[in-house]
Short mmCIF file of C-alpha atoms in Angstrom, two decimals:
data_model
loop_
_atom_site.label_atom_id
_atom_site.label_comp_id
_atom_site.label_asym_id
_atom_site.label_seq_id
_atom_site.Cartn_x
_atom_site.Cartn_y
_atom_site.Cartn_z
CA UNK A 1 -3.03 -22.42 -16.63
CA UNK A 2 -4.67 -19.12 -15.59
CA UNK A 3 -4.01 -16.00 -18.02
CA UNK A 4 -2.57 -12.97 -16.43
CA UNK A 5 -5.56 -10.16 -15.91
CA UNK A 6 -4.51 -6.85 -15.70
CA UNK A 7 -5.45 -5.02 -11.85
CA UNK A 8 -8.65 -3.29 -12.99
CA UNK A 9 -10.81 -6.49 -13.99
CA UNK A 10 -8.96 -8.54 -11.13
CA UNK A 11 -10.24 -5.67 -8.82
CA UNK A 12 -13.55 -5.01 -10.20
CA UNK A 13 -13.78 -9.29 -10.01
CA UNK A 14 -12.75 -9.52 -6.35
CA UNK A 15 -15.25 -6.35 -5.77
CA UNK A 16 -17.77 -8.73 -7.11
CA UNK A 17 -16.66 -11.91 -5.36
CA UNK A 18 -16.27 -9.73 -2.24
CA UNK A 19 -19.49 -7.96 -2.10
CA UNK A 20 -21.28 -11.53 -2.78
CA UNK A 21 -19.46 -12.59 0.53
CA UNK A 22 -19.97 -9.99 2.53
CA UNK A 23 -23.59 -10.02 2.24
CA UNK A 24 -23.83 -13.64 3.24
CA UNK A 25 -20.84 -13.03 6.42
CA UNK A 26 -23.37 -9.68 7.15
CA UNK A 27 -26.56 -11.41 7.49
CA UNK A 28 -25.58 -14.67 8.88
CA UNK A 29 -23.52 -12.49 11.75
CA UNK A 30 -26.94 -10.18 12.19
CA UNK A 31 -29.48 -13.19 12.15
CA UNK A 32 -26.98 -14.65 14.70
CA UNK A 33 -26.65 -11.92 16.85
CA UNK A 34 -29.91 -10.52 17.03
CA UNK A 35 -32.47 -12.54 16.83
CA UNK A 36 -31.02 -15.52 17.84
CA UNK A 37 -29.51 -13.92 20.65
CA UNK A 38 -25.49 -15.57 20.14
CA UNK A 39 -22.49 -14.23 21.28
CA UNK A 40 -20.52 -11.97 19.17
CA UNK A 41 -17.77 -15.07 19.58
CA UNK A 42 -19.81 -17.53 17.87
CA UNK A 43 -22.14 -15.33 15.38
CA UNK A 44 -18.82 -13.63 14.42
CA UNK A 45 -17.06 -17.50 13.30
CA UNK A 46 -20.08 -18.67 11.42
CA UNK A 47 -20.71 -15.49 9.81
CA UNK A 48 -16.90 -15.26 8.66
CA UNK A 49 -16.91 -18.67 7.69
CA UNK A 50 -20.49 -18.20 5.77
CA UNK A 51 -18.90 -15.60 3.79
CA UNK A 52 -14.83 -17.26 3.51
CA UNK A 53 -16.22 -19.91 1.67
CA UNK A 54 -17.82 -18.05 -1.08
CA UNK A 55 -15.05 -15.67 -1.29
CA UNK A 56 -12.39 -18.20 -2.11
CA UNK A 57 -14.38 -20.34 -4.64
CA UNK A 58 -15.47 -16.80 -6.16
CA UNK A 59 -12.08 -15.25 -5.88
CA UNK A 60 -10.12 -18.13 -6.66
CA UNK A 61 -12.25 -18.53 -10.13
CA UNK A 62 -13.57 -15.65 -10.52
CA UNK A 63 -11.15 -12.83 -9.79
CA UNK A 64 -7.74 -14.94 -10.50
CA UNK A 65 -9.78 -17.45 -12.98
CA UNK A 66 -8.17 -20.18 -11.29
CA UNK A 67 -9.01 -23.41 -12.00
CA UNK A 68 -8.53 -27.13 -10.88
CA UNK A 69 -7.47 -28.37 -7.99
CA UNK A 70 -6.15 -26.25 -5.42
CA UNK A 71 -2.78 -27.42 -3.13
CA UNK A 72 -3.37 -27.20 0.33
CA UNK A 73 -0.16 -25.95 1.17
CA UNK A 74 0.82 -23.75 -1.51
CA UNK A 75 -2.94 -21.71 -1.92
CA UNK A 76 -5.29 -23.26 1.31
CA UNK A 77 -3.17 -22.68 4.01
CA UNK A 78 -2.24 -19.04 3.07
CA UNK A 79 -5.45 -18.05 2.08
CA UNK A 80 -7.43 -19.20 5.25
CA UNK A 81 -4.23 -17.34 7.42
CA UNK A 82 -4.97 -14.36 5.86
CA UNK A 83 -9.00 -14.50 6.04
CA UNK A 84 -8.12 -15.19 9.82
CA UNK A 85 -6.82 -11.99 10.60
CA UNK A 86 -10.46 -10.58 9.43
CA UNK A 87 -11.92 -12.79 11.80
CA UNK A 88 -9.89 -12.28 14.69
CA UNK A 89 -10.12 -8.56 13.83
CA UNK A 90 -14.16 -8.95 13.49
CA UNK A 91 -14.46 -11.08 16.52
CA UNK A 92 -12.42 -9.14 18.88
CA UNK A 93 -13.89 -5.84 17.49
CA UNK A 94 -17.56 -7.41 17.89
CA UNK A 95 -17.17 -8.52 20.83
CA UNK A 96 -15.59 -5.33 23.15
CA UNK A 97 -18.06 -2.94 20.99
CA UNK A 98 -20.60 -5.42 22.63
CA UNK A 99 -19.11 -5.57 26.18
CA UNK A 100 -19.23 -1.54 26.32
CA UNK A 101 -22.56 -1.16 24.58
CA UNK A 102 -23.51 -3.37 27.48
CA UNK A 103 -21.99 -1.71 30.10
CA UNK A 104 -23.57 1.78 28.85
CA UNK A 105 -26.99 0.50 28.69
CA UNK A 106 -27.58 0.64 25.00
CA UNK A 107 -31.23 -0.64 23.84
CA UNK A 108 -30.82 -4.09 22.23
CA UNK A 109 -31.94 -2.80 18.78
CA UNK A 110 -29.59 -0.04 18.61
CA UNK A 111 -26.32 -2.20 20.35
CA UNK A 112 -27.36 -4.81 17.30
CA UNK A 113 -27.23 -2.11 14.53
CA UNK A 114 -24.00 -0.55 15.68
CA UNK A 115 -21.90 -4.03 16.76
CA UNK A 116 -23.40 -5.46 12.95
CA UNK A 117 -21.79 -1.57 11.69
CA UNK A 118 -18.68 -2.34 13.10
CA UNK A 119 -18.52 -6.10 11.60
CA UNK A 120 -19.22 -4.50 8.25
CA UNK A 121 -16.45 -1.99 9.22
CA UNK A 122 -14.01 -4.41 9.73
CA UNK A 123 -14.54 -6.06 6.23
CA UNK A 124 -14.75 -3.02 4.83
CA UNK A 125 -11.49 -2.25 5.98
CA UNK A 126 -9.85 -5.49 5.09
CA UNK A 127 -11.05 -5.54 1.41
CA UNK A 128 -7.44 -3.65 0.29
CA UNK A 129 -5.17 -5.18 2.47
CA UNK A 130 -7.21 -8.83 1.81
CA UNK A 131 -6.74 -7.86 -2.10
CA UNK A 132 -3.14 -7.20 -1.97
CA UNK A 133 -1.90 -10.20 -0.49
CA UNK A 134 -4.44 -12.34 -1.98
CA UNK A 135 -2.83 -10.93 -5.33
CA UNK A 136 0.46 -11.29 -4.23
CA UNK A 137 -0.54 -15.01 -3.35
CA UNK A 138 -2.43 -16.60 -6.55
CA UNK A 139 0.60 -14.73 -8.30
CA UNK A 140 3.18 -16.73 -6.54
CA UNK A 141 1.38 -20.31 -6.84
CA UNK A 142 0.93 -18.75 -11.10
CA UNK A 143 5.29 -18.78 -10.88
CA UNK A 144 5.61 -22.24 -9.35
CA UNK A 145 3.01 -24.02 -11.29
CA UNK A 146 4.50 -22.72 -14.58
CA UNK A 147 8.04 -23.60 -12.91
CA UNK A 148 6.87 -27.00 -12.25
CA UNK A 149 5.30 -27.48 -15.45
CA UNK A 150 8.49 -26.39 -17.36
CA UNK A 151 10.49 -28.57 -15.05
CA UNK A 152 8.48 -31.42 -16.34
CA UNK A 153 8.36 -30.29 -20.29
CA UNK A 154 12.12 -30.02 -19.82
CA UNK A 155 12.29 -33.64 -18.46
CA UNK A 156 10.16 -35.10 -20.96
CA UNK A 157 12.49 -33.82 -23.61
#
C-alpha cells in the first residue's frame, strides 16, 4: 500500500509528471496542426491522449507512488473523466481560436503559434484544478483499499 506524502513532494511530483506530459500533448498537437496541416479536432485528441497517457502512469507512480494494478472503476474511469474536461476544454478552445484566426486572415505561421498558445493555456490552466481532484481521487481509492484489506484481515481472524 502507498505511504501518505505530504502536499509539497506530491505537488512538486505531479509538476514533474505534468510538465513531462505536457511537452509530449504540446508537440504532438503542434506537429499535428502545423505541419501536417490537421484539424484542431483531431490534432487536439491525439495530442491530449499523447500526453494522458504519460500523465497517469507518471502521476499514478510517481506523484501518489501508486503501485499495482489499477481498478477500472474505482481509479480509470474517474481519472480519464476528469482528463476529459481538458480535452473538451482544449478542443473547443483550439478549434474557435482557429475558426476566428481564419476568418481575420491571420498568416498560417502566426494562427499556428497563437492556437498551439492557447492549447498550452488550457493545460496550464487545468494543472490546479487537475491536481485537486486527482488528489482527492488516489486519496479515496488509498481509504477503500485499506478498508478492503482490513475487511479481509478481520475475516481471516
Amino acid at each position: 500500500m502507498a505511504e501518505t506524502l505530504g502536499l509539497g513532494p506530491k505537488l512538486l511530483r505531479y509538476l514533474g509528471g505534468s510538465v513531462v506530459a505536457t511537452v509530449c500533448s504540446e508537440v504532438t498537437f503542434v506537429l499535428l496542426y502545423g505541419p501536417v496541416h490537421v484539424g484542431t479536432t483531431s490534432a487536439s485528441l491525439v495530442g491530449w491522449l499523447a500526453g494522458a497517457v504519460p500523465n497517469y502512469w507518471l502521476n499514478r507512480r510517481w506523484a501518489w507512488q501508486r503501485t499495482g494494478r489499477p481498478s477500472f472503476r474505482t481509479e480509470l474511469l474517474p481519472y480519464i473523466t476528469i482528463v476529459l474536461m481538458t480535452l473538451l476544454l482544449a478542443t473547443g478552445i483550439t478549434h474557435l481560436l482557429d475558426v476566428w484566426l481564419h476568418h481575420l486572415g491571420t498568416q498560417a505561421s502566426l494562427r499556428v503559434a497563437l492556437v498551439a498558445v492557447a492549447y498550452l493555456g488550457v493545460y496550464a490552466l487545468m494543472f490546479v484544478l487537475r491536481f485537486v481532484l486527482l488528489d482527492r481521487l488516489f486519496e479515496r481509492v488509498a481509504r477503500l483499499e485499506a478498508r478492503h484489506h482490513h475487511a479481509r484481515t478481520e475475516a481471516a481472524s
